[in-house]
Coordinates of C-alpha atoms and ligand atoms in Angstrom, one line a residue:
X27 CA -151.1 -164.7 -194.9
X28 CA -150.8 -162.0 -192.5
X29 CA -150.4 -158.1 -193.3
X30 CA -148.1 -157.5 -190.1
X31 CA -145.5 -160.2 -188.8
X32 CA -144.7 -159.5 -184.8
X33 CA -148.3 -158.3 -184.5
X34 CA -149.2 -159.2 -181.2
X35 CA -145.8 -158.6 -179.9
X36 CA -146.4 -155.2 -181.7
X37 CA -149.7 -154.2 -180.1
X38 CA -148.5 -155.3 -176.9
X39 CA -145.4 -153.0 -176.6
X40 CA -147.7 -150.2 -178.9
X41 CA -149.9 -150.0 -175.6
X42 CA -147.3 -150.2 -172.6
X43 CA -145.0 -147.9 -174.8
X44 CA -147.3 -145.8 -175.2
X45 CA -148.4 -145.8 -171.2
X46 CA -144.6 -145.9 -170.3
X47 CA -144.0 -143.0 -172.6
X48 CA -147.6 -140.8 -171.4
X49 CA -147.8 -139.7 -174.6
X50 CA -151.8 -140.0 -176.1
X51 CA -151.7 -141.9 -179.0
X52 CA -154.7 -143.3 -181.0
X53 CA -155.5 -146.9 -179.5
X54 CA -157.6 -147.8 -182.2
X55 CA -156.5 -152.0 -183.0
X56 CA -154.1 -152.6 -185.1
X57 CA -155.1 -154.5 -188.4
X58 CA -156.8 -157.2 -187.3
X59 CA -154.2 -159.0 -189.7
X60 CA -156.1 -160.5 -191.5
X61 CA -157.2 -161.2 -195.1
X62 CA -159.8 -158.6 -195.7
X63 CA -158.1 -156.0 -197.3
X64 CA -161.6 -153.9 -196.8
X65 CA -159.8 -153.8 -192.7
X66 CA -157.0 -151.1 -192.6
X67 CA -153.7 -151.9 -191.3
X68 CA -153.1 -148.4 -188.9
X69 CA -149.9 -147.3 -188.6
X70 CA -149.2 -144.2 -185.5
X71 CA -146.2 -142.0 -186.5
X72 CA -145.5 -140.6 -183.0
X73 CA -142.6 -139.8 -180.8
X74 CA -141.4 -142.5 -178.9
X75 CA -138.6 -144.4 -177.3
X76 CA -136.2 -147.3 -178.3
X77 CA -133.7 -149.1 -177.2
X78 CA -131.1 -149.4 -179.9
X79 CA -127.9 -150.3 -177.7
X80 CA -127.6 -153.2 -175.3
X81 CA -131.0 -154.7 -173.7
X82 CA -131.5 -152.6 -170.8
X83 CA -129.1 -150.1 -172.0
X84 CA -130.2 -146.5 -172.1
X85 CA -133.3 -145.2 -174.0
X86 CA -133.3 -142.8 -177.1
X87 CA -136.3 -140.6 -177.7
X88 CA -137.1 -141.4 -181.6
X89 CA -140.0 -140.5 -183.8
X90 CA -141.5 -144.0 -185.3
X91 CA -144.3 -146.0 -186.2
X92 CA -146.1 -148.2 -184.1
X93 CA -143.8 -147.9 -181.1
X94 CA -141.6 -149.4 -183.2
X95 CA -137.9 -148.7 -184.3
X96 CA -137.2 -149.8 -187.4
X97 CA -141.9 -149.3 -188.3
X98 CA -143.6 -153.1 -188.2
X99 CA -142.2 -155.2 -191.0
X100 CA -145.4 -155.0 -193.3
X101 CA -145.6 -158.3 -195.7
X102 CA -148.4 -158.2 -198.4
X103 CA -149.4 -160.6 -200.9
X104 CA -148.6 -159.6 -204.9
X105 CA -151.5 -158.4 -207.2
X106 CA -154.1 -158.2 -204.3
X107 CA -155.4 -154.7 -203.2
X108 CA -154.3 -153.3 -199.6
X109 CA -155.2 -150.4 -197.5
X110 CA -152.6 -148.8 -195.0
X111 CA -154.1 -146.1 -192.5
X112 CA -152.0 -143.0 -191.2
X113 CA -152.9 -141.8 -187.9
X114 CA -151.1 -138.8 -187.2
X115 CA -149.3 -138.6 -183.8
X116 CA -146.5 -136.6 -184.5
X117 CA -146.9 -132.8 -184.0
X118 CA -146.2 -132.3 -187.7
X119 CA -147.6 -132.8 -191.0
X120 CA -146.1 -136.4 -192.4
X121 CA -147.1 -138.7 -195.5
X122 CA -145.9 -142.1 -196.2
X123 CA -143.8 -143.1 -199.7
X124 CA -144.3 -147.0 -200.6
X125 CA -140.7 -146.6 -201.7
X126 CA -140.1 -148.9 -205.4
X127 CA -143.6 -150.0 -205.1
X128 CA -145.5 -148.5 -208.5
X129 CA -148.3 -147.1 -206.6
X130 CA -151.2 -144.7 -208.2
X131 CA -150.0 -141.4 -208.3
X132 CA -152.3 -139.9 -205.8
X133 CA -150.9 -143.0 -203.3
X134 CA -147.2 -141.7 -203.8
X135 CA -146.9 -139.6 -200.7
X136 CA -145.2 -137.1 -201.7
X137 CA -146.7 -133.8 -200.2
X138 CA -147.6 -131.0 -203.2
X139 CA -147.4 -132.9 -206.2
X140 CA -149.7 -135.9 -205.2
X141 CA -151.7 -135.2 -201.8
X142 CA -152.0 -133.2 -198.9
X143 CA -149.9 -133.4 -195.8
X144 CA -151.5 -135.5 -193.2
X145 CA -152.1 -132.7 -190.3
X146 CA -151.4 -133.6 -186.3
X147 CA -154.3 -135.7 -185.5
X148 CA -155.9 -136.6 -188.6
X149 CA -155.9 -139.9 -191.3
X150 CA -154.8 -140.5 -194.3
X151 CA -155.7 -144.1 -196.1
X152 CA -153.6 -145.4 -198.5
X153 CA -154.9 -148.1 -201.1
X154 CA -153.0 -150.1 -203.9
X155 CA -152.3 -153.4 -205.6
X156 CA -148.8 -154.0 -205.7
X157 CA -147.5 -155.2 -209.0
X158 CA -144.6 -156.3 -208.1
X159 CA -142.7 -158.8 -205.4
X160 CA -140.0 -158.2 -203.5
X161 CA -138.3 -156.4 -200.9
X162 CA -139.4 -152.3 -200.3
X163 CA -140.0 -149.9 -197.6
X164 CA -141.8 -146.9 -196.3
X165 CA -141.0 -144.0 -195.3
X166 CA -142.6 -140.1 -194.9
X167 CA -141.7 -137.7 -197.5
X168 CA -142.6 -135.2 -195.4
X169 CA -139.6 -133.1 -193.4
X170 CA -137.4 -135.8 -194.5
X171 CA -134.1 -135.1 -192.9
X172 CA -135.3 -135.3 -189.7
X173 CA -138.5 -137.8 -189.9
X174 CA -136.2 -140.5 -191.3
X175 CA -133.5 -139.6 -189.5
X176 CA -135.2 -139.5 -185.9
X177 CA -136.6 -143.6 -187.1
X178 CA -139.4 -143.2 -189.3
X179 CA -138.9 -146.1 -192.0
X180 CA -140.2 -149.5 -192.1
X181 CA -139.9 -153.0 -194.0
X182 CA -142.7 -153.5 -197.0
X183 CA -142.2 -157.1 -198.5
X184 CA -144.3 -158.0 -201.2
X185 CA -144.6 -161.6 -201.2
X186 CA -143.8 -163.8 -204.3
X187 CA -146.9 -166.5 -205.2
X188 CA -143.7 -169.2 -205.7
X189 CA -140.8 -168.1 -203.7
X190 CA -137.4 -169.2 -204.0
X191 CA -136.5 -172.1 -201.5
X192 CA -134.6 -170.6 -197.9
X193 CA -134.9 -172.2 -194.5
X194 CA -135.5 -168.8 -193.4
X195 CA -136.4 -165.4 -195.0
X196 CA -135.0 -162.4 -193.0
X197 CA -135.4 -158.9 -193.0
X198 CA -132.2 -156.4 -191.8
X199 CA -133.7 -153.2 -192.6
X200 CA -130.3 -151.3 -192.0
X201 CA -130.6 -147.2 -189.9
X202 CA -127.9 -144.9 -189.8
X203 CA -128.1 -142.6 -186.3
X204 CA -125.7 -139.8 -185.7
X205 CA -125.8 -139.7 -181.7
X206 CA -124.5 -138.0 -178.6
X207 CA -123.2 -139.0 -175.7
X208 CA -126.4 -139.6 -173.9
X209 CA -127.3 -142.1 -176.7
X210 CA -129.5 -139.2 -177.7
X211 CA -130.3 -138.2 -181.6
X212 CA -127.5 -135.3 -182.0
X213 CA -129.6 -132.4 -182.9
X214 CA -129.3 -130.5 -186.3
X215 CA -130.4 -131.8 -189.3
X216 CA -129.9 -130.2 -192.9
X217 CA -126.4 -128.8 -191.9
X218 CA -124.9 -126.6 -194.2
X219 CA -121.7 -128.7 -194.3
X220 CA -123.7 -131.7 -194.6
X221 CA -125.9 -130.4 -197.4
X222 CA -123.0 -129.8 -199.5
X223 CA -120.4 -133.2 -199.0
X224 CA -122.1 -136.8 -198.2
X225 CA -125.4 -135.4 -196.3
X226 CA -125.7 -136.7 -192.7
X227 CA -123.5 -139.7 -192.2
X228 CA -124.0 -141.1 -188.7
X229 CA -121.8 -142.6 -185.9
X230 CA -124.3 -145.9 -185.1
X231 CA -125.8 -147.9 -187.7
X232 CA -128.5 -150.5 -186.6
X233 CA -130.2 -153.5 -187.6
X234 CA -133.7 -154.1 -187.1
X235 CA -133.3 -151.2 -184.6
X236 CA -130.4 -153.0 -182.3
X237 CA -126.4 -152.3 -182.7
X238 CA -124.1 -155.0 -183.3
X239 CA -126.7 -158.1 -181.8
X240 CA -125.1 -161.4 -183.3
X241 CA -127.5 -163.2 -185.4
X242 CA -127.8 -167.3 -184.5
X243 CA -128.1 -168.9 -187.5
X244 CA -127.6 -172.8 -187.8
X245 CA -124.7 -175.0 -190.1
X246 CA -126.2 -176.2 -193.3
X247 CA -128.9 -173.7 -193.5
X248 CA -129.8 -171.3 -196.6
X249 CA -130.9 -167.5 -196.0
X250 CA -132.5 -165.2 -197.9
X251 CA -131.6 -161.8 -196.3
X252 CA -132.6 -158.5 -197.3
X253 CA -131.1 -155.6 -197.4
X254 CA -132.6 -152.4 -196.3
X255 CA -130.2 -149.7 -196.4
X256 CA -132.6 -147.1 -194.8
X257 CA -129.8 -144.3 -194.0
X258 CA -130.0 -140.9 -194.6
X259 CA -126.8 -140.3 -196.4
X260 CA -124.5 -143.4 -195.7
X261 CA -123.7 -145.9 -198.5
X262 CA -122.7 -149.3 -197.2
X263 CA -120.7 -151.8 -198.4
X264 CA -121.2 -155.1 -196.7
X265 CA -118.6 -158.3 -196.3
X266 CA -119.7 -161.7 -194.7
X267 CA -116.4 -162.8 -193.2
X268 CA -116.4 -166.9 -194.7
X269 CA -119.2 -166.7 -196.9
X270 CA -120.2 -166.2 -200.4
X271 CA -123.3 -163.8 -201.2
X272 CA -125.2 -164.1 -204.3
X273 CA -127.5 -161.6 -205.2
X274 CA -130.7 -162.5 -206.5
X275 CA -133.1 -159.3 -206.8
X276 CA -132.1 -155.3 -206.4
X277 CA -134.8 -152.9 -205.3
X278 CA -136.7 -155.6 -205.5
X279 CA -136.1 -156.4 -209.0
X280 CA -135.2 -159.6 -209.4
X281 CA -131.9 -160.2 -211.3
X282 CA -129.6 -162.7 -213.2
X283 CA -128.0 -164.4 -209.4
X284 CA -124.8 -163.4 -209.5
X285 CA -121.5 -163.1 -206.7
X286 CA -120.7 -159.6 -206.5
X287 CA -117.0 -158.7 -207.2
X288 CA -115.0 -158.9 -204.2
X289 CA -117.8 -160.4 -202.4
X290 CA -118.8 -157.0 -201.0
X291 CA -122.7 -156.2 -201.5
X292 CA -122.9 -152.0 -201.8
X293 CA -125.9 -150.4 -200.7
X294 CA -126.5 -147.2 -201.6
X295 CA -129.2 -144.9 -199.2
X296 CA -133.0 -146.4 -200.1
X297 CA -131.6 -149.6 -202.0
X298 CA -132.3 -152.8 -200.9
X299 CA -130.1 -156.1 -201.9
X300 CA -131.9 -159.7 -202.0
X301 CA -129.2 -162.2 -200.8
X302 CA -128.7 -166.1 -200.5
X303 CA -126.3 -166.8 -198.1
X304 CA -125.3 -171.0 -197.6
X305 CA -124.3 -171.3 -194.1
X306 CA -121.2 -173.4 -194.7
X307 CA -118.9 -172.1 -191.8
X308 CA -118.5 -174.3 -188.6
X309 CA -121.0 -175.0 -185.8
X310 CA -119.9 -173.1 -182.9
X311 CA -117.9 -170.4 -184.6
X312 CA -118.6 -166.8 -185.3
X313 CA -118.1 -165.1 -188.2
X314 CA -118.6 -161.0 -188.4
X315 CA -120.3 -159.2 -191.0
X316 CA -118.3 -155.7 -191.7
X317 CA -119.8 -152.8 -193.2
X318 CA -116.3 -151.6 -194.5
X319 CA -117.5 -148.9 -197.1
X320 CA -115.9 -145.6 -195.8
X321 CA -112.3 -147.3 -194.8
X322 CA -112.1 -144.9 -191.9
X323 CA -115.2 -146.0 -190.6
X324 CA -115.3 -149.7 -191.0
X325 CA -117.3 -151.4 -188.0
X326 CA -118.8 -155.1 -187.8
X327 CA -122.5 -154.4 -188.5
X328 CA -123.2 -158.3 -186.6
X329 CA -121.7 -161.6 -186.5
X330 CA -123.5 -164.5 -187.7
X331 CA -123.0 -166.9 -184.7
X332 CA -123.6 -170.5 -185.3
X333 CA -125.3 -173.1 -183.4
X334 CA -122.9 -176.1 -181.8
X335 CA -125.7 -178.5 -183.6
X336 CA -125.4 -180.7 -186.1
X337 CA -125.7 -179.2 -190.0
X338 CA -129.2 -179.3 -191.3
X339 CA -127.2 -180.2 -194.5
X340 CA -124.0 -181.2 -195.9
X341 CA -124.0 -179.9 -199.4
X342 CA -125.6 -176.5 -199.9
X343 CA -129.5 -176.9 -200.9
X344 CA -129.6 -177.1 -204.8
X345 CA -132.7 -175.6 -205.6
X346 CA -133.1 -172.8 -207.9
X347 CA -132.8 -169.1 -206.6
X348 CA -134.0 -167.4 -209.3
X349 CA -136.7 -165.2 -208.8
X350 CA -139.6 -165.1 -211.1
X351 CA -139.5 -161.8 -212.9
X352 CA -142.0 -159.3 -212.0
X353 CA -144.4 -157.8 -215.0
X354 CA -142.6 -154.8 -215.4
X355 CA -143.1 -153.7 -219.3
X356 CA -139.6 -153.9 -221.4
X357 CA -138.6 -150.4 -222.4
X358 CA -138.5 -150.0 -226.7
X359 CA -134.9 -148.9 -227.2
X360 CA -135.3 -148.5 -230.8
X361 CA -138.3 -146.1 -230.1
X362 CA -137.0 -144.3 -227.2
X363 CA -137.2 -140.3 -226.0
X364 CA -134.1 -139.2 -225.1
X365 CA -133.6 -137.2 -221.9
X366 CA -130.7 -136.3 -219.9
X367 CA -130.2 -134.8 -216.9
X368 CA -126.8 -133.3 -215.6
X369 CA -126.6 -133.5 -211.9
X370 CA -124.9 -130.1 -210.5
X371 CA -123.5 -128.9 -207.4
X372 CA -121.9 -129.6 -204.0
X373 CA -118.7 -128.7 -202.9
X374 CA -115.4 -129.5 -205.2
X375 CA -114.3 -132.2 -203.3
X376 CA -112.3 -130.7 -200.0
X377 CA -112.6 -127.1 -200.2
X378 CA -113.7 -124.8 -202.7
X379 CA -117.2 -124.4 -204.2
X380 CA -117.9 -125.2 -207.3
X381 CA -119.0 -122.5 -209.9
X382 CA -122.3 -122.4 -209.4
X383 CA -122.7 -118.6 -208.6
X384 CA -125.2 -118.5 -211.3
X385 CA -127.4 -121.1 -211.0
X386 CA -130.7 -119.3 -209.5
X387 CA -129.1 -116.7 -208.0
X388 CA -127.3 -118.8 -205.2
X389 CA -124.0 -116.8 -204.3
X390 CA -122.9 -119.5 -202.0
X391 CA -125.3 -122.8 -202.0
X392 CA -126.5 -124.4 -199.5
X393 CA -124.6 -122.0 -197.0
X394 CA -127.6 -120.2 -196.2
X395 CA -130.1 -123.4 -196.2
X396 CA -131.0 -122.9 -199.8
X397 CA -130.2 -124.7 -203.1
X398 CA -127.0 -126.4 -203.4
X399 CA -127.5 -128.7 -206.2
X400 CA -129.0 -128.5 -209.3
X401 CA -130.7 -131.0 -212.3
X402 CA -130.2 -129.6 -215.5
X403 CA -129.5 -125.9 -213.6
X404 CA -132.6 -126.0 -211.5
X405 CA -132.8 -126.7 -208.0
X406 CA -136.2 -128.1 -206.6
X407 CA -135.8 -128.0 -202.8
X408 CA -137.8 -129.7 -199.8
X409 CA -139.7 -132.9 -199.6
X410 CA -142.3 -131.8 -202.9
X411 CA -144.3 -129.3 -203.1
X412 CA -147.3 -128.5 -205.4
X413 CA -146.8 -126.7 -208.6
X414 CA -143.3 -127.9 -209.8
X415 CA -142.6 -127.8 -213.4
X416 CA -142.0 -130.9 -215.0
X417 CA -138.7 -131.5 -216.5
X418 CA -140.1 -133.0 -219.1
X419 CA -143.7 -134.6 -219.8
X420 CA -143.9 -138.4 -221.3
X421 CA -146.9 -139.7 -223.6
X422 CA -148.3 -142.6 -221.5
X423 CA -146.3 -145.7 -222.5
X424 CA -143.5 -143.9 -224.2
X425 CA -140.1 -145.5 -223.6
X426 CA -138.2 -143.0 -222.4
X427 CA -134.0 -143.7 -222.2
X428 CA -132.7 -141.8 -219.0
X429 CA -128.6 -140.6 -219.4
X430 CA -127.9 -139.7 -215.6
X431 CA -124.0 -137.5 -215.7
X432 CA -122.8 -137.0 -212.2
X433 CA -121.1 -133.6 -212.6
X434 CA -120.5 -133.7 -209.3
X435 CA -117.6 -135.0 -206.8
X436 CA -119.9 -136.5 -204.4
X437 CA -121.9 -140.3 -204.9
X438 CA -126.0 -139.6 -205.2
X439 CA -128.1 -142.5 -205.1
X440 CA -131.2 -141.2 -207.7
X441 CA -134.2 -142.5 -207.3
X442 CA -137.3 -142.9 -209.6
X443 CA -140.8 -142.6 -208.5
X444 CA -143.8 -145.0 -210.1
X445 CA -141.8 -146.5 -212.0
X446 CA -138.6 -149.2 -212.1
X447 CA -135.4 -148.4 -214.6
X448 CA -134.0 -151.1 -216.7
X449 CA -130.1 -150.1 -215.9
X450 CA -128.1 -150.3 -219.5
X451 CA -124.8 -149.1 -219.1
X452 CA -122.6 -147.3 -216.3
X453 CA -119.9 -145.2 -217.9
X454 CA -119.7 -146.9 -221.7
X455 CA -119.9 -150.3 -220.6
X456 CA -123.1 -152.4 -220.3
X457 CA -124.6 -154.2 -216.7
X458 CA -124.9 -157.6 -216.2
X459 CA -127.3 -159.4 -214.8
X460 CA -130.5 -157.7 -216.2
X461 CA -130.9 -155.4 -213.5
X462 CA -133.7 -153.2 -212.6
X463 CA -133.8 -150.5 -210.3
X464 CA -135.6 -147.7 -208.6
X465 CA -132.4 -146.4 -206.9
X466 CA -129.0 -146.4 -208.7
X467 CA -126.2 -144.9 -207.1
X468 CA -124.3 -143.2 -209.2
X469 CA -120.5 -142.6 -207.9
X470 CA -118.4 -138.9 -208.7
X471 CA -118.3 -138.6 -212.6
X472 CA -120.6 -141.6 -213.4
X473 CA -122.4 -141.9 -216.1
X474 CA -125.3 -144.0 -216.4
X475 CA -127.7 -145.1 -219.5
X476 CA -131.5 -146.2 -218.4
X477 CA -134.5 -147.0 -219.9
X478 CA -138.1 -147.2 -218.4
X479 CA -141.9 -147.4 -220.0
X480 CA -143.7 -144.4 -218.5
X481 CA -146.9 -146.1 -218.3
X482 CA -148.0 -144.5 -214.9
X483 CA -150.3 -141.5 -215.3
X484 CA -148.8 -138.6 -212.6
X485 CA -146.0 -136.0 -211.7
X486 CA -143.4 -138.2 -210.5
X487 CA -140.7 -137.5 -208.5
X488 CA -137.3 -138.0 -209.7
X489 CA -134.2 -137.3 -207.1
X490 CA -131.5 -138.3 -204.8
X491 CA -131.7 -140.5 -201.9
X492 CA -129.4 -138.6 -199.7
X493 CA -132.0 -136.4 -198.0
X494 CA -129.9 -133.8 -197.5
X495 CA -129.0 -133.6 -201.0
X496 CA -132.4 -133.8 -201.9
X497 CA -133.7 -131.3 -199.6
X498 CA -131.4 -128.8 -201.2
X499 CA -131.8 -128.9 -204.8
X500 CA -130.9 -132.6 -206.7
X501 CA -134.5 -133.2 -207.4
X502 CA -136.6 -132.8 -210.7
X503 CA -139.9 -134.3 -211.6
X504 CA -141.6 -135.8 -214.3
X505 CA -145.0 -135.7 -216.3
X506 CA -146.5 -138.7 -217.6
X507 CA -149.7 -137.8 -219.7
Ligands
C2O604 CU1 -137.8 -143.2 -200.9 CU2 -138.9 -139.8 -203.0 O1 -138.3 -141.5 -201.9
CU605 CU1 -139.8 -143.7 -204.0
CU606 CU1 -126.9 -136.9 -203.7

């Protein structure tokens, strides 16, 4: 069991990045990988280069981690104790979110409400058990806009004791990049414009860091892919042209496998989608993958490009793909608090404002940088901060049931911190499959019913995905006591 796949390919191109680039970064060794989780894994947030086009194709200067664009794909056993070190590179302060993992509070990242920014040059350790499997990701909570958006984000994958049987597991942690002609990050983050309608949808999305590379897979075989959507602002909605999806956990949660309807797996910003994919199309062919969520902007994310071989198999594999279910405690509906939250704000679809000329003052929201969207009327801003007052405060292991009303004509993926939601209903009717979730996007008008345990001592974060909207104003938190 190793705590960092591609680790000597990593430390390699860490070091001659890192010459190539001149930039003085902290040579300390990475994780010696191995089992003692007494050894730190380091990860290096610093400016950097990658390659996200064609192989020798031009360079874009990217903030990341590690040298590496998308951060090393970090894989951890469940139920055993880990510790991640954060050596500042960057010349700003930065934390990292273990984003769906229920960490301790004071491991959440989120600078304010739970620690510290990490300054330039110093260290940060970050310690925790996971309790769950499945598929996660980490990111800085720190200037998010632009720390996310210039690369920082990474792969966590919490390994089940008994996975489900694939020939291969694969990662495609998913980045949206808004560039310029030079291939070069497009500067500007947190416009105004932006703040107010989707947040900051990009022109290139890539997959593990590389546009449009096909992905050689091999007749017969059986995947498990996931699904990192690790944009900014962009929902996707993915089609494999010729093959069936079944979805088998969602943030991690595993679920009931089921086919989504049309065969089209949407991925809100931070969600991540388990997949088995039976590779039943024909040895030699080509088959794209098309990310066809915004029609105007459909594009073919990859192509799945088989192998003129013979089929491992004939028949796809029968074993079972259902995960075993994580020890997440089962909310009490009969016993549950009630609390709702109203999500405000945004511009009325094309044009006008919406009323908001009273909420906190704001004349015209988000014009001038500040709040343009509200929970409940109030608009926390930024990345966290200390002293925000808690929407409401939870008796440890209450079961709280969650209403979330989008009043709004935009789509806001809201996410939960240190805890996982049990998704009931979505505008009257109930979900299938026994979903849980950390992230649920919730589309113009929706209505959602949830219901969680808060069993996880802290101020908790509670806010949308879409760091723009989050950065001005749809984000609350929470007190459990
Ligand atoms: Cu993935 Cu509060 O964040
Ligand atoms: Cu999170
Ligand atoms: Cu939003």
């Amino acid at each position: 069991m190793s705590f960092i796949s591609r680790s000597a390919l990593t430390r390699r191109r860490f070091l001659l990045g890192a010459a190539a680039a001149g930039i003085t970064v902290t040579t300390r060794p990475m994780a010696a990988a191995g089992d003692d989780p007494a050894v730190p894994l380091v990860l290096t947030p610093a400016p950097g280069k990658a390659t996200l086009g064609d192989a020798g194709g031009s360079e874009t200067a990217v903030w990341c981690y590690n040298r590496l664009v998308p951060g090393p794909e970090l894989r951890i056993p469940q139920g055993r104790p880990v510790r991640f070190a954060v050596d500042n590179a960057l010349d700003e302060g930065t934390t990292i979110h273990w984003h769906g993992i229920r960490v301790p509070n004071a491991m959440d990242g989120v600078p304010g409400l739970t620690q510290p920014l990490i300054e330039p040059g110093t260290r940060f350790v970050y310690e925790f058990t996971p309790p769950d499997a499945g598929t996660f990701w980490y990111h800085p909570h720190a200037d998010s806009l632009q720390q996310l958006g210039r690369g920082l984000a990474g792969p966590l994958i919490v390994e089940e004791a008994e996975p489900v049987f694939a020939d291969r597991d694969l990662v495609w942690m998913l980045q949206d990049w808004r560039l310029v002609a030079d291939q070069q990050i497009a500067p500007g983050f947190g416009r105004p414009m932006d703040a107010v309608m989707n947040g900051h949808v990009g022109n290139v999305v890539t997959l593990n860091g590389k546009r449009s590379v096909d992905q050689a897979v091999t007749a017969g075989e059986r995947l498990r892919v996931r699904l990192i959507n690790g944009a900014l602002a962009r929902i996707m909605a993915l089609r494999f042209e010729g093959h069936r999806p079944v979805i088998i956990a969602v943030d991690g949660q595993p679920c009931e496998p089921f086919e989504p309807d049309g065969a089209r797996v949407v991925i809100g910003p931070a969600m991540r989608v388990d997949i088995i994919l039976d590779m039943q199309g024909d040895p030699g062919q080509r088959y794209a993958v098309v990310d066809d969520y915004y029609d105007t902007l459909a594009y073919e994310l990859t192509n799945f490009a088989y192998s003129s071989g013979q089929p491992v198999r004939t028949h796809p594999a029968d074993a079972s793909i259902k995960l075993p279910a994580n020890p997440i405690p089962e909310p009490d509906l009969g016993n549950a608090q009630p609390t709702d939250l109203h999500l405000q704000g945004g511009m009325a679809g094309a044009g006008a404002l919406m009323g908001l000329g009273g909420l906190n003052g704001v004349m015209t929201p988000g014009m001038d940088g500040s709040a343009a969207w509200a929970v409940n009327g109030m608009s926390m801003t930024g990345d966290g901060q200390a002293g925000m007052t808690p929407m409401a405060t939870f008796q440890r292991g209450q079961s709280v049931l969650l209403t979330m009303r989008n009043d709004t004509a935009w789509s806001h993926p809201m996410h939960i911190h240190g805890h996982s939601l049990k998704v009931l209903t979505r505008n009257g009717a109930s979900v299938p499959h026994r979903q849980f979730a950390d992230t649920v996007l919730l589309a113009p008008r929706d209505v959602v019913t949830c219901a969680f345990v808060a069993d996880n001592p802290g101020d908790w974060m509670l806010h949308c995905h879409v760091a723009d909207h989050q950065m001005a104003g749809l984000m609350t938190v929470f007190r459990v006591t």
